[in-house]
Amino acid sequence: MRRRKIQQGRTAGILGTAIFGAAAVLGLVLASGALRPRSAIATQEQPGAITVTIDNFSFAPMQLEIKAGTEVIWINKDDVPHTVVSDDHKLFKSRALDTDEKFSFTFKDPGTYEYFCSVHPKMTGKIIVK
Amino acid sequence: MSDYIEKNQDNDGVDRRGFLKCMAWAGTGTLCLVQGGVLKSFALADVLQKNVGNLKGDLSFVQISDSHIGFSKPANPDVTGTLREAIAKVNALPTPPSFVLHTGDLTHLSKPEEFDTLAESLKSLKTERIFYVPGEHDVLNDNGAMFHERFAQGTQGDGWYSFDQKGAHFIGLVNVLNLKAGGLGNLGHEQLEWLEKDVAKLKSSTPIVVFAHIPLWSVYPQWGWGTDDSEQALSYLKRFGSVTVLNGHIHQTMQKIEGNITFHTACSTAFPQPHPGEADSPGPMKVPAEKLRGLLGITDVNFVRGKHTLAIVDSTLQG
């Protein structure tokens, strides 16, 4: 089978949050006064991007501390598909990532973000944004 | 060890020693059958060559599982080929099965072309009908919409249903949707409510066969091998004299008897997974090529009216 390498969600997730995101999420963003200008969203390939590796049915590192505005890239190194989904199912949600496929999301606001793999929900992770 | 019942506390035709002996052979091609309250076992090779008589029950059906069409990694680069071998195995049974149950993970990535290949391959099965329940690999990205449209038309809710065959009641459950962070397989409130109503009208003597993808018993929760709300589902089935639960997901045969409930998991037709806890993760297990077919297989189930225990035979693709 042909394997496609795709990078999805680099900006779609963020735009999705800003434009289509649930009222609760938007409200949170507004309340924190952190709604950034669109130009910030479009920032590509930030040099400080941090990678979380999905391997052996776990996220490594399982817990990650980053500064606000950091892009996190997940890459699946397993032979089975995994997803990266925020616990609220809204803030970020990847499609199923096949081997070597990636998903990324930029965390703009400080807070603790828990997420899991919706295919194998025992797989959980946490991003702490300072 | 005797071939005959030594201690049969549940009066269900199976004692623990006889059962364990049977299980030791399962996977290497053995038929275990209860006749007249006596557990008998036969080498599957003899069954296939029709060297043994009187194995016919009132109903026989086959379970296949975890075909993972689309998977192409080293653990098995030709999953369509091994599915075809499994189909040939079913078609070689002395009595064609009344129907076939596919207990999920038809595909690896829920892609339309993978569903196509699966459906096309199964057309050569010599049986009247195939029933499906989805695995988590069949509901990626669309919450199971494509699976539902193609393999679960006319079902209830997210794809659950029941039907009757020769006096036995069959129930297909869906436990791979709406999974919660940190949790296991999930049936959900709506499905549980439906199940309670579905079995309420049945006599307690009705044999029940439940099939679902993820095990409905706690096989190894650390790897997600269990279902969060299965206890509640099983509580609705406690009053029945004979309940058989057939699952897939873990790509190996495993069996447990609890009261009148027999739990059984089937082999995959695609690739093996490690025994619980014997690897870092439950991912596909690469074995030497000559050993692969000994770890893949099908499950043949025989139901004899009036007997409490269904005869469950696992046979591998080898030999």
PDB file of C-alpha atoms in Angstrom, chain B residues 5-297:
ATOM      1  CA  ILE B   5     -16.081 -35.014  32.916  1.00  0.00           C
ATOM      2  CA  GLU B   6     -14.575 -35.386  36.358  1.00  0.00           C
ATOM      3  CA  LYS B   7     -16.004 -32.425  38.238  1.00  0.00           C
ATOM      4  CA  ASN B   8     -18.936 -30.702  36.722  1.00  0.00           C
ATOM      5  CA  GLN B   9     -20.198 -28.341  39.365  1.00  0.00           C
ATOM      6  CA  ASP B  10     -22.202 -26.126  37.074  1.00  0.00           C
ATOM      7  CA  ASN B  11     -23.832 -29.093  35.370  1.00  0.00           C
ATOM      8  CA  ASP B  12     -22.856 -27.426  32.125  1.00  0.00           C
ATOM      9  CA  GLY B  13     -21.054 -30.346  30.576  1.00  0.00           C
ATOM     10  CA  VAL B  14     -17.579 -28.979  31.159  1.00  0.00           C
ATOM     11  CA  ASP B  15     -15.257 -29.529  34.086  1.00  0.00           C
ATOM     12  CA  ARG B  16     -12.207 -27.409  34.715  1.00  0.00           C
ATOM     13  CA  ARG B  17      -9.615 -30.086  33.979  1.00  0.00           C
ATOM     14  CA  GLY B  18     -11.291 -31.165  30.796  1.00  0.00           C
ATOM     15  CA  PHE B  19     -11.651 -27.557  29.784  1.00  0.00           C
ATOM     16  CA  LEU B  20      -7.994 -26.780  30.397  1.00  0.00           C
ATOM     17  CA  LYS B  21      -6.975 -29.791  28.393  1.00  0.00           C
ATOM     18  CA  CYS B  22      -9.161 -28.618  25.575  1.00  0.00           C
ATOM     19  CA  MET B  23      -7.672 -25.151  25.792  1.00  0.00           C
ATOM     20  CA  ALA B  24      -4.145 -26.460  25.702  1.00  0.00           C
ATOM     21  CA  TRP B  25      -4.955 -27.821  22.298  1.00  0.00           C
ATOM     22  CA  ALA B  26      -6.927 -24.906  20.978  1.00  0.00           C
ATOM     23  CA  GLY B  27      -5.011 -22.981  18.388  1.00  0.00           C
ATOM     24  CA  THR B  28      -3.250 -26.079  17.225  1.00  0.00           C
ATOM     25  CA  GLY B  29      -6.395 -27.349  15.592  1.00  0.00           C
ATOM     26  CA  THR B  30      -8.624 -29.276  17.951  1.00  0.00           C
ATOM     27  CA  LEU B  31     -12.349 -29.650  18.027  1.00  0.00           C
ATOM     28  CA  CYS B  32     -13.935 -29.769  21.457  1.00  0.00           C
ATOM     29  CA  LEU B  33     -17.492 -30.907  21.467  1.00  0.00           C
ATOM     30  CA  VAL B  34     -19.957 -31.654  24.201  1.00  0.00           C
ATOM     31  CA  GLN B  35     -22.116 -34.655  23.441  1.00  0.00           C
ATOM     32  CA  GLY B  36     -24.418 -36.191  26.024  1.00  0.00           C
ATOM     33  CA  GLY B  37     -22.719 -34.165  28.739  1.00  0.00           C
ATOM     34  CA  VAL B  38     -19.302 -35.547  27.850  1.00  0.00           C
ATOM     35  CA  LEU B  39     -16.533 -33.346  26.591  1.00  0.00           C
ATOM     36  CA  LYS B  40     -14.822 -34.910  23.629  1.00  0.00           C
ATOM     37  CA  SER B  41     -11.928 -33.621  21.642  1.00  0.00           C
ATOM     38  CA  PHE B  42     -10.709 -34.427  18.171  1.00  0.00           C
ATOM     39  CA  ALA B  43      -7.737 -33.351  16.102  1.00  0.00           C
ATOM     40  CA  LEU B  44      -8.944 -30.810  13.620  1.00  0.00           C
ATOM     41  CA  ALA B  45      -7.021 -32.513  10.837  1.00  0.00           C
ATOM     42  CA  ASP B  46      -9.272 -35.542  11.387  1.00  0.00           C
ATOM     43  CA  VAL B  47     -12.355 -33.359  11.352  1.00  0.00           C
ATOM     44  CA  LEU B  48     -11.336 -31.764   8.091  1.00  0.00           C
ATOM     45  CA  GLN B  49     -10.615 -35.187   6.608  1.00  0.00           C
ATOM     46  CA  LYS B  50     -13.973 -36.408   7.926  1.00  0.00           C
ATOM     47  CA  ASN B  51     -12.330 -39.226   9.889  1.00  0.00           C
ATOM     48  CA  VAL B  52     -14.701 -38.689  12.787  1.00  0.00           C
ATOM     49  CA  GLY B  53     -18.451 -38.940  12.655  1.00  0.00           C
ATOM     50  CA  ASN B  54     -21.395 -37.386  14.479  1.00  0.00           C
ATOM     51  CA  LEU B  55     -19.993 -33.888  14.938  1.00  0.00           C
ATOM     52  CA  LYS B  56     -23.063 -32.257  13.570  1.00  0.00           C
ATOM     53  CA  GLY B  57     -24.864 -29.894  15.880  1.00  0.00           C
ATOM     54  CA  ASP B  58     -28.088 -27.992  15.318  1.00  0.00           C
ATOM     55  CA  LEU B  59     -26.249 -24.928  14.186  1.00  0.00           C
ATOM     56  CA  SER B  60     -22.718 -24.150  13.234  1.00  0.00           C
ATOM     57  CA  PHE B  61     -21.220 -20.792  12.465  1.00  0.00           C
ATOM     58  CA  VAL B  62     -17.768 -19.326  12.116  1.00  0.00           C
ATOM     59  CA  GLN B  63     -16.168 -16.274  13.673  1.00  0.00           C
ATOM     60  CA  ILE B  64     -13.426 -14.423  11.839  1.00  0.00           C
ATOM     61  CA  SER B  65     -11.828 -11.271  13.160  1.00  0.00           C
ATOM     62  CA  ASP B  66      -9.293  -8.509  12.779  1.00  0.00           C
ATOM     63  CA  SER B  67      -8.594  -8.707   9.050  1.00  0.00           C
ATOM     64  CA  HIS B  68      -6.902  -5.268   9.099  1.00  0.00           C
ATOM     65  CA  ILE B  69      -7.083  -4.864   5.330  1.00  0.00           C
ATOM     66  CA  GLY B  70      -4.627  -2.096   4.430  1.00  0.00           C
ATOM     67  CA  PHE B  71      -1.974  -3.125   6.970  1.00  0.00           C
ATOM     68  CA  SER B  72       1.328  -3.672   5.176  1.00  0.00           C
ATOM     69  CA  LYS B  73       4.007  -3.610   7.867  1.00  0.00           C
ATOM     70  CA  PRO B  74       6.595  -6.374   8.483  1.00  0.00           C
ATOM     71  CA  ALA B  75       4.311  -8.280  10.884  1.00  0.00           C
ATOM     72  CA  ASN B  76       2.379  -9.317   7.737  1.00  0.00           C
ATOM     73  CA  PRO B  77       2.849  -7.554   4.403  1.00  0.00           C
ATOM     74  CA  ASP B  78       0.010  -9.584   2.812  1.00  0.00           C
ATOM     75  CA  VAL B  79      -3.076  -9.412   5.003  1.00  0.00           C
ATOM     76  CA  THR B  80      -5.378  -9.873   2.014  1.00  0.00           C
ATOM     77  CA  GLY B  81      -3.573 -13.132   1.260  1.00  0.00           C
ATOM     78  CA  THR B  82      -3.977 -14.481   4.788  1.00  0.00           C
ATOM     79  CA  LEU B  83      -7.645 -13.434   4.792  1.00  0.00           C
ATOM     80  CA  ARG B  84      -8.076 -15.506   1.623  1.00  0.00           C
ATOM     81  CA  GLU B  85      -6.408 -18.441   3.379  1.00  0.00           C
ATOM     82  CA  ALA B  86      -8.823 -18.035   6.289  1.00  0.00           C
ATOM     83  CA  ILE B  87     -11.739 -18.031   3.853  1.00  0.00           C
ATOM     84  CA  ALA B  88     -10.390 -21.220   2.247  1.00  0.00           C
ATOM     85  CA  LYS B  89     -10.228 -22.759   5.717  1.00  0.00           C
ATOM     86  CA  VAL B  90     -13.882 -21.920   6.337  1.00  0.00           C
ATOM     87  CA  ASN B  91     -14.866 -23.223   2.916  1.00  0.00           C
ATOM     88  CA  ALA B  92     -13.098 -26.510   3.695  1.00  0.00           C
ATOM     89  CA  LEU B  93     -15.205 -27.250   6.788  1.00  0.00           C
ATOM     90  CA  PRO B  94     -17.233 -30.459   6.414  1.00  0.00           C
ATOM     91  CA  THR B  95     -20.449 -28.584   7.193  1.00  0.00           C
ATOM     92  CA  PRO B  96     -20.717 -25.097   5.704  1.00  0.00           C
ATOM     93  CA  PRO B  97     -21.430 -22.581   8.478  1.00  0.00           C
ATOM     94  CA  SER B  98     -24.959 -21.171   8.589  1.00  0.00           C
ATOM     95  CA  PHE B  99     -23.394 -17.739   8.808  1.00  0.00           C
ATOM     96  CA  VAL B 100     -20.139 -15.981   9.594  1.00  0.00           C
ATOM     97  CA  LEU B 101     -19.547 -13.344  12.267  1.00  0.00           C
ATOM     98  CA  HIS B 102     -16.810 -10.793  11.618  1.00  0.00           C
ATOM     99  CA  THR B 103     -15.929  -9.279  14.972  1.00  0.00           C
ATOM    100  CA  GLY B 104     -14.342  -6.090  13.755  1.00  0.00           C
ATOM    101  CA  ASP B 105     -11.222  -4.400  12.461  1.00  0.00           C
ATOM    102  CA  LEU B 106     -12.217  -5.291   8.931  1.00  0.00           C
ATOM    103  CA  THR B 107      -9.775  -2.587   7.849  1.00  0.00           C
ATOM    104  CA  HIS B 108      -6.649  -1.000   9.247  1.00  0.00           C
ATOM    105  CA  LEU B 109      -7.368   2.649   8.424  1.00  0.00           C
ATOM    106  CA  SER B 110     -11.121   2.827   7.603  1.00  0.00           C
ATOM    107  CA  LYS B 111     -10.347   3.653   3.970  1.00  0.00           C
ATOM    108  CA  PRO B 112     -13.007   3.061   1.303  1.00  0.00           C
ATOM    109  CA  GLU B 113     -10.642   0.906  -0.776  1.00  0.00           C
ATOM    110  CA  GLU B 114      -9.862  -1.224   2.282  1.00  0.00           C
ATOM    111  CA  PHE B 115     -13.573  -1.826   2.896  1.00  0.00           C
ATOM    112  CA  ASP B 116     -13.876  -2.659  -0.842  1.00  0.00           C
ATOM    113  CA  THR B 117     -11.128  -5.300  -0.663  1.00  0.00           C
ATOM    114  CA  LEU B 118     -12.630  -6.807   2.468  1.00  0.00           C
ATOM    115  CA  ALA B 119     -16.123  -7.013   0.992  1.00  0.00           C
ATOM    116  CA  GLU B 120     -14.825  -8.385  -2.304  1.00  0.00           C
ATOM    117  CA  SER B 121     -12.728 -11.067  -0.564  1.00  0.00           C
ATOM    118  CA  LEU B 122     -15.567 -12.243   1.657  1.00  0.00           C
ATOM    119  CA  LYS B 123     -17.821 -12.813  -1.356  1.00  0.00           C
ATOM    120  CA  SER B 124     -16.116 -16.179  -1.808  1.00  0.00           C
ATOM    121  CA  LEU B 125     -17.180 -17.386   1.667  1.00  0.00           C
ATOM    122  CA  LYS B 126     -19.483 -20.385   1.382  1.00  0.00           C
ATOM    123  CA  THR B 127     -22.149 -19.260   3.789  1.00  0.00           C
ATOM    124  CA  GLU B 128     -25.566 -17.681   3.679  1.00  0.00           C
ATOM    125  CA  ARG B 129     -24.809 -14.473   5.472  1.00  0.00           C
ATOM    126  CA  ILE B 130     -22.108 -12.445   7.171  1.00  0.00           C
ATOM    127  CA  PHE B 131     -22.776 -10.334  10.247  1.00  0.00           C
ATOM    128  CA  TYR B 132     -20.426  -7.554  11.274  1.00  0.00           C
ATOM    129  CA  VAL B 133     -19.567  -5.410  14.268  1.00  0.00           C
ATOM    130  CA  PRO B 134     -16.986  -2.623  13.966  1.00  0.00           C
ATOM    131  CA  GLY B 135     -13.527  -2.506  15.493  1.00  0.00           C
ATOM    132  CA  GLU B 136     -11.834   0.761  16.425  1.00  0.00           C
ATOM    133  CA  HIS B 137      -9.919   0.643  13.123  1.00  0.00           C
ATOM    134  CA  ASP B 138     -13.210   0.732  11.186  1.00  0.00           C
ATOM    135  CA  VAL B 139     -14.494   3.951  12.724  1.00  0.00           C
ATOM    136  CA  LEU B 140     -11.480   6.268  12.383  1.00  0.00           C
ATOM    137  CA  ASN B 141     -12.164   9.866  11.383  1.00  0.00           C
ATOM    138  CA  ASP B 142     -15.918   9.531  10.696  1.00  0.00           C
ATOM    139  CA  ASN B 143     -17.282   7.968  13.892  1.00  0.00           C
ATOM    140  CA  GLY B 144     -18.131   4.845  11.925  1.00  0.00           C
ATOM    141  CA  ALA B 145     -20.376   6.442   9.288  1.00  0.00           C
ATOM    142  CA  MET B 146     -18.832   4.537   6.364  1.00  0.00           C
ATOM    143  CA  PHE B 147     -18.821   1.232   8.225  1.00  0.00           C
ATOM    144  CA  HIS B 148     -22.426   1.779   9.228  1.00  0.00           C
ATOM    145  CA  GLU B 149     -23.550   2.524   5.701  1.00  0.00           C
ATOM    146  CA  ARG B 150     -21.817  -0.502   4.223  1.00  0.00           C
ATOM    147  CA  PHE B 151     -21.952  -3.202   6.904  1.00  0.00           C
ATOM    148  CA  ALA B 152     -24.546  -2.266   9.501  1.00  0.00           C
ATOM    149  CA  GLN B 153     -27.641  -1.180   7.597  1.00  0.00           C
ATOM    150  CA  GLY B 154     -30.894  -1.685   9.417  1.00  0.00           C
ATOM    151  CA  THR B 155     -29.230  -1.854  12.819  1.00  0.00           C
ATOM    152  CA  GLN B 156     -30.047   0.090  15.974  1.00  0.00           C
ATOM    153  CA  GLY B 157     -28.262   3.160  17.303  1.00  0.00           C
ATOM    154  CA  ASP B 158     -24.568   3.112  16.409  1.00  0.00           C
ATOM    155  CA  GLY B 159     -24.842  -0.325  14.817  1.00  0.00           C
ATOM    156  CA  TRP B 160     -26.011  -2.814  17.426  1.00  0.00           C
ATOM    157  CA  TYR B 161     -28.607  -5.511  16.654  1.00  0.00           C
ATOM    158  CA  SER B 162     -29.877  -8.954  17.491  1.00  0.00           C
ATOM    159  CA  PHE B 163     -31.288 -11.896  15.578  1.00  0.00           C
ATOM    160  CA  ASP B 164     -32.510 -15.428  16.237  1.00  0.00           C
ATOM    161  CA  GLN B 165     -31.204 -18.616  14.677  1.00  0.00           C
ATOM    162  CA  LYS B 166     -32.370 -22.150  15.509  1.00  0.00           C
ATOM    163  CA  GLY B 167     -33.617 -21.103  18.915  1.00  0.00           C
ATOM    164  CA  ALA B 168     -30.458 -19.231  19.890  1.00  0.00           C
ATOM    165  CA  HIS B 169     -30.427 -15.442  20.309  1.00  0.00           C
ATOM    166  CA  PHE B 170     -27.471 -13.554  18.807  1.00  0.00           C
ATOM    167  CA  ILE B 171     -26.546 -10.028  19.877  1.00  0.00           C
ATOM    168  CA  GLY B 172     -24.015  -7.826  18.054  1.00  0.00           C
ATOM    169  CA  LEU B 173     -22.694  -4.974  20.212  1.00  0.00           C
ATOM    170  CA  VAL B 174     -20.579  -1.920  19.404  1.00  0.00           C
ATOM    171  CA  ASN B 175     -17.950  -0.981  21.986  1.00  0.00           C
ATOM    172  CA  VAL B 176     -15.480   1.070  19.953  1.00  0.00           C
ATOM    173  CA  LEU B 177     -17.210   4.457  19.772  1.00  0.00           C
ATOM    174  CA  ASN B 178     -17.136   7.481  22.073  1.00  0.00           C
ATOM    175  CA  LEU B 179     -14.133   6.171  23.987  1.00  0.00           C
ATOM    176  CA  LYS B 180     -13.196   8.286  26.969  1.00  0.00           C
ATOM    177  CA  ALA B 181      -9.715   9.504  27.891  1.00  0.00           C
ATOM    178  CA  GLY B 182      -8.025   6.937  30.120  1.00  0.00           C
ATOM    179  CA  GLY B 183     -10.841   4.444  29.592  1.00  0.00           C
ATOM    180  CA  LEU B 184     -11.467   1.109  27.882  1.00  0.00           C
ATOM    181  CA  GLY B 185     -14.055  -0.073  25.382  1.00  0.00           C
ATOM    182  CA  ASN B 186     -17.437   1.565  25.808  1.00  0.00           C
ATOM    183  CA  LEU B 187     -21.007   0.413  25.210  1.00  0.00           C
ATOM    184  CA  GLY B 188     -22.789   3.502  26.467  1.00  0.00           C
ATOM    185  CA  HIS B 189     -26.096   4.162  28.134  1.00  0.00           C
ATOM    186  CA  GLU B 190     -28.293   3.977  25.037  1.00  0.00           C
ATOM    187  CA  GLN B 191     -26.954   0.599  23.951  1.00  0.00           C
ATOM    188  CA  LEU B 192     -27.208  -0.838  27.463  1.00  0.00           C
ATOM    189  CA  GLU B 193     -30.815   0.272  27.665  1.00  0.00           C
ATOM    190  CA  TRP B 194     -31.524  -1.372  24.322  1.00  0.00           C
ATOM    191  CA  LEU B 195     -29.810  -4.585  25.449  1.00  0.00           C
ATOM    192  CA  GLU B 196     -31.856  -4.791  28.632  1.00  0.00           C
ATOM    193  CA  LYS B 197     -35.073  -4.480  26.630  1.00  0.00           C
ATOM    194  CA  ASP B 198     -33.851  -6.821  23.898  1.00  0.00           C
ATOM    195  CA  VAL B 199     -33.321  -9.757  26.251  1.00  0.00           C
ATOM    196  CA  ALA B 200     -36.220  -8.991  28.626  1.00  0.00           C
ATOM    197  CA  LYS B 201     -38.680 -10.910  26.477  1.00  0.00           C
ATOM    198  CA  LEU B 202     -36.552 -14.056  26.196  1.00  0.00           C
ATOM    199  CA  LYS B 203     -36.938 -17.243  28.209  1.00  0.00           C
ATOM    200  CA  SER B 204     -33.999 -17.970  30.518  1.00  0.00           C
ATOM    201  CA  SER B 205     -33.440 -21.224  28.658  1.00  0.00           C
ATOM    202  CA  THR B 206     -32.652 -19.375  25.413  1.00  0.00           C
ATOM    203  CA  PRO B 207     -28.986 -19.792  24.498  1.00  0.00           C
ATOM    204  CA  ILE B 208     -27.403 -16.365  24.070  1.00  0.00           C
ATOM    205  CA  VAL B 209     -24.412 -15.518  21.876  1.00  0.00           C
ATOM    206  CA  VAL B 210     -23.000 -12.003  22.246  1.00  0.00           C
ATOM    207  CA  PHE B 211     -20.366 -10.732  19.840  1.00  0.00           C
ATOM    208  CA  ALA B 212     -18.417  -7.466  19.956  1.00  0.00           C
ATOM    209  CA  HIS B 213     -14.931  -6.324  19.005  1.00  0.00           C
ATOM    210  CA  ILE B 214     -13.196  -5.421  22.271  1.00  0.00           C
ATOM    211  CA  PRO B 215     -13.402  -8.137  24.929  1.00  0.00           C
ATOM    212  CA  LEU B 216     -16.372  -7.789  27.277  1.00  0.00           C
ATOM    213  CA  TRP B 217     -14.242  -9.168  30.077  1.00  0.00           C
ATOM    214  CA  SER B 218     -11.192  -7.698  31.674  1.00  0.00           C
ATOM    215  CA  VAL B 219      -8.404  -9.433  29.747  1.00  0.00           C
ATOM    216  CA  TYR B 220      -5.678  -6.851  30.382  1.00  0.00           C
ATOM    217  CA  PRO B 221      -6.933  -3.338  31.135  1.00  0.00           C
ATOM    218  CA  GLN B 222      -3.380  -1.923  31.086  1.00  0.00           C
ATOM    219  CA  TRP B 223      -3.462  -2.460  27.316  1.00  0.00           C
ATOM    220  CA  GLY B 224      -7.071  -1.396  26.961  1.00  0.00           C
ATOM    221  CA  TRP B 225      -8.232  -5.010  26.653  1.00  0.00           C
ATOM    222  CA  GLY B 226     -11.581  -4.699  28.336  1.00  0.00           C
ATOM    223  CA  THR B 227     -14.831  -2.717  28.275  1.00  0.00           C
ATOM    224  CA  ASP B 228     -15.682  -0.145  30.934  1.00  0.00           C
ATOM    225  CA  ASP B 229     -19.391  -0.893  31.211  1.00  0.00           C
ATOM    226  CA  SER B 230     -19.421  -4.582  30.258  1.00  0.00           C
ATOM    227  CA  GLU B 231     -20.390  -5.619  33.808  1.00  0.00           C
ATOM    228  CA  GLN B 232     -23.728  -3.926  33.406  1.00  0.00           C
ATOM    229  CA  ALA B 233     -24.335  -5.592  30.067  1.00  0.00           C
ATOM    230  CA  LEU B 234     -23.488  -8.995  31.521  1.00  0.00           C
ATOM    231  CA  SER B 235     -25.785  -8.402  34.492  1.00  0.00           C
ATOM    232  CA  TYR B 236     -28.726  -8.509  32.060  1.00  0.00           C
ATOM    233  CA  LEU B 237     -27.540 -11.941  30.911  1.00  0.00           C
ATOM    234  CA  LYS B 238     -26.995 -13.602  34.288  1.00  0.00           C
ATOM    235  CA  ARG B 239     -30.367 -15.338  34.354  1.00  0.00           C
ATOM    236  CA  PHE B 240     -29.732 -17.207  31.129  1.00  0.00           C
ATOM    237  CA  GLY B 241     -28.538 -20.786  31.249  1.00  0.00           C
ATOM    238  CA  SER B 242     -26.054 -20.452  28.423  1.00  0.00           C
ATOM    239  CA  VAL B 243     -24.250 -17.297  27.371  1.00  0.00           C
ATOM    240  CA  THR B 244     -21.321 -17.286  24.957  1.00  0.00           C
ATOM    241  CA  VAL B 245     -19.388 -14.056  24.431  1.00  0.00           C
ATOM    242  CA  LEU B 246     -17.233 -13.872  21.297  1.00  0.00           C
ATOM    243  CA  ASN B 247     -14.690 -11.065  20.889  1.00  0.00           C
ATOM    244  CA  GLY B 248     -11.673 -10.135  18.774  1.00  0.00           C
ATOM    245  CA  HIS B 249      -9.275  -7.204  19.211  1.00  0.00           C
ATOM    246  CA  ILE B 250      -6.449  -9.013  21.010  1.00  0.00           C
ATOM    247  CA  HIS B 251      -5.351 -11.167  18.036  1.00  0.00           C
ATOM    248  CA  GLN B 252      -5.042 -14.388  20.031  1.00  0.00           C
ATOM    249  CA  THR B 253      -7.355 -16.993  21.467  1.00  0.00           C
ATOM    250  CA  MET B 254      -8.248 -16.783  25.092  1.00  0.00           C
ATOM    251  CA  GLN B 255     -11.118 -18.315  26.997  1.00  0.00           C
ATOM    252  CA  LYS B 256     -12.674 -17.961  30.395  1.00  0.00           C
ATOM    253  CA  ILE B 257     -15.766 -19.437  32.001  1.00  0.00           C
ATOM    254  CA  GLU B 258     -17.609 -17.495  34.662  1.00  0.00           C
ATOM    255  CA  GLY B 259     -20.807 -19.120  35.866  1.00  0.00           C
ATOM    256  CA  ASN B 260     -22.886 -19.728  32.779  1.00  0.00           C
ATOM    257  CA  ILE B 261     -20.941 -17.255  30.662  1.00  0.00           C
ATOM    258  CA  THR B 262     -18.187 -18.491  28.381  1.00  0.00           C
ATOM    259  CA  PHE B 263     -15.885 -15.778  27.075  1.00  0.00           C
ATOM    260  CA  HIS B 264     -13.809 -16.434  24.003  1.00  0.00           C
ATOM    261  CA  THR B 265     -11.521 -14.312  21.845  1.00  0.00           C
ATOM    262  CA  ALA B 266     -10.565 -15.218  18.283  1.00  0.00           C
ATOM    263  CA  CYS B 267      -7.316 -15.067  16.355  1.00  0.00           C
ATOM    264  CA  SER B 268      -6.762 -12.370  13.792  1.00  0.00           C
ATOM    265  CA  THR B 269      -6.522 -13.239  10.121  1.00  0.00           C
ATOM    266  CA  ALA B 270      -3.836 -10.545   9.748  1.00  0.00           C
ATOM    267  CA  PHE B 271      -1.133 -10.460  12.425  1.00  0.00           C
ATOM    268  CA  PRO B 272      -0.543 -11.714  15.969  1.00  0.00           C
ATOM    269  CA  GLN B 273      -0.257  -9.558  19.080  1.00  0.00           C
ATOM    270  CA  PRO B 274       1.775 -10.406  22.177  1.00  0.00           C
ATOM    271  CA  HIS B 275       0.399 -12.161  25.219  1.00  0.00           C
ATOM    272  CA  PRO B 276      -0.755  -9.689  27.890  1.00  0.00           C
ATOM    273  CA  GLY B 277       2.176  -7.895  29.454  1.00  0.00           C
ATOM    274  CA  GLU B 278       4.801  -9.852  27.527  1.00  0.00           C
ATOM    275  CA  ALA B 279       5.878  -6.877  25.414  1.00  0.00           C
ATOM    276  CA  ASP B 280       6.195  -3.117  25.795  1.00  0.00           C
ATOM    277  CA  SER B 281       2.926  -2.584  23.974  1.00  0.00           C
ATOM    278  CA  PRO B 282       0.125  -4.539  22.305  1.00  0.00           C
ATOM    279  CA  GLY B 283       1.356  -3.601  18.810  1.00  0.00           C
ATOM    280  CA  PRO B 284       1.651  -6.025  15.875  1.00  0.00           C
ATOM    281  CA  MET B 285       4.091  -8.828  16.673  1.00  0.00           C
ATOM    282  CA  LYS B 286       6.683  -9.766  14.084  1.00  0.00           C
ATOM    283  CA  VAL B 287       7.375 -13.485  14.126  1.00  0.00           C
ATOM    284  CA  PRO B 288       9.492 -15.610  11.775  1.00  0.00           C
ATOM    285  CA  ALA B 289       7.613 -16.047   8.485  1.00  0.00           C
ATOM    286  CA  GLU B 290       7.217 -19.793   8.983  1.00  0.00           C
ATOM    287  CA  LYS B 291       5.464 -19.227  12.308  1.00  0.00           C
ATOM    288  CA  LEU B 292       2.970 -16.572  11.196  1.00  0.00           C
ATOM    289  CA  ARG B 293       0.253 -18.921   9.958  1.00  0.00           C
ATOM    290  CA  GLY B 294       0.339 -20.835  13.219  1.00  0.00           C
ATOM    291  CA  LEU B 295      -0.781 -17.647  14.967  1.00  0.00           C
ATOM    292  CA  LEU B 296      -3.574 -16.627  12.598  1.00  0.00           C
ATOM    293  CA  GLY B 297      -6.863 -18.403  12.275  1.00  0.00           C
TER     294      GLY B 297
END
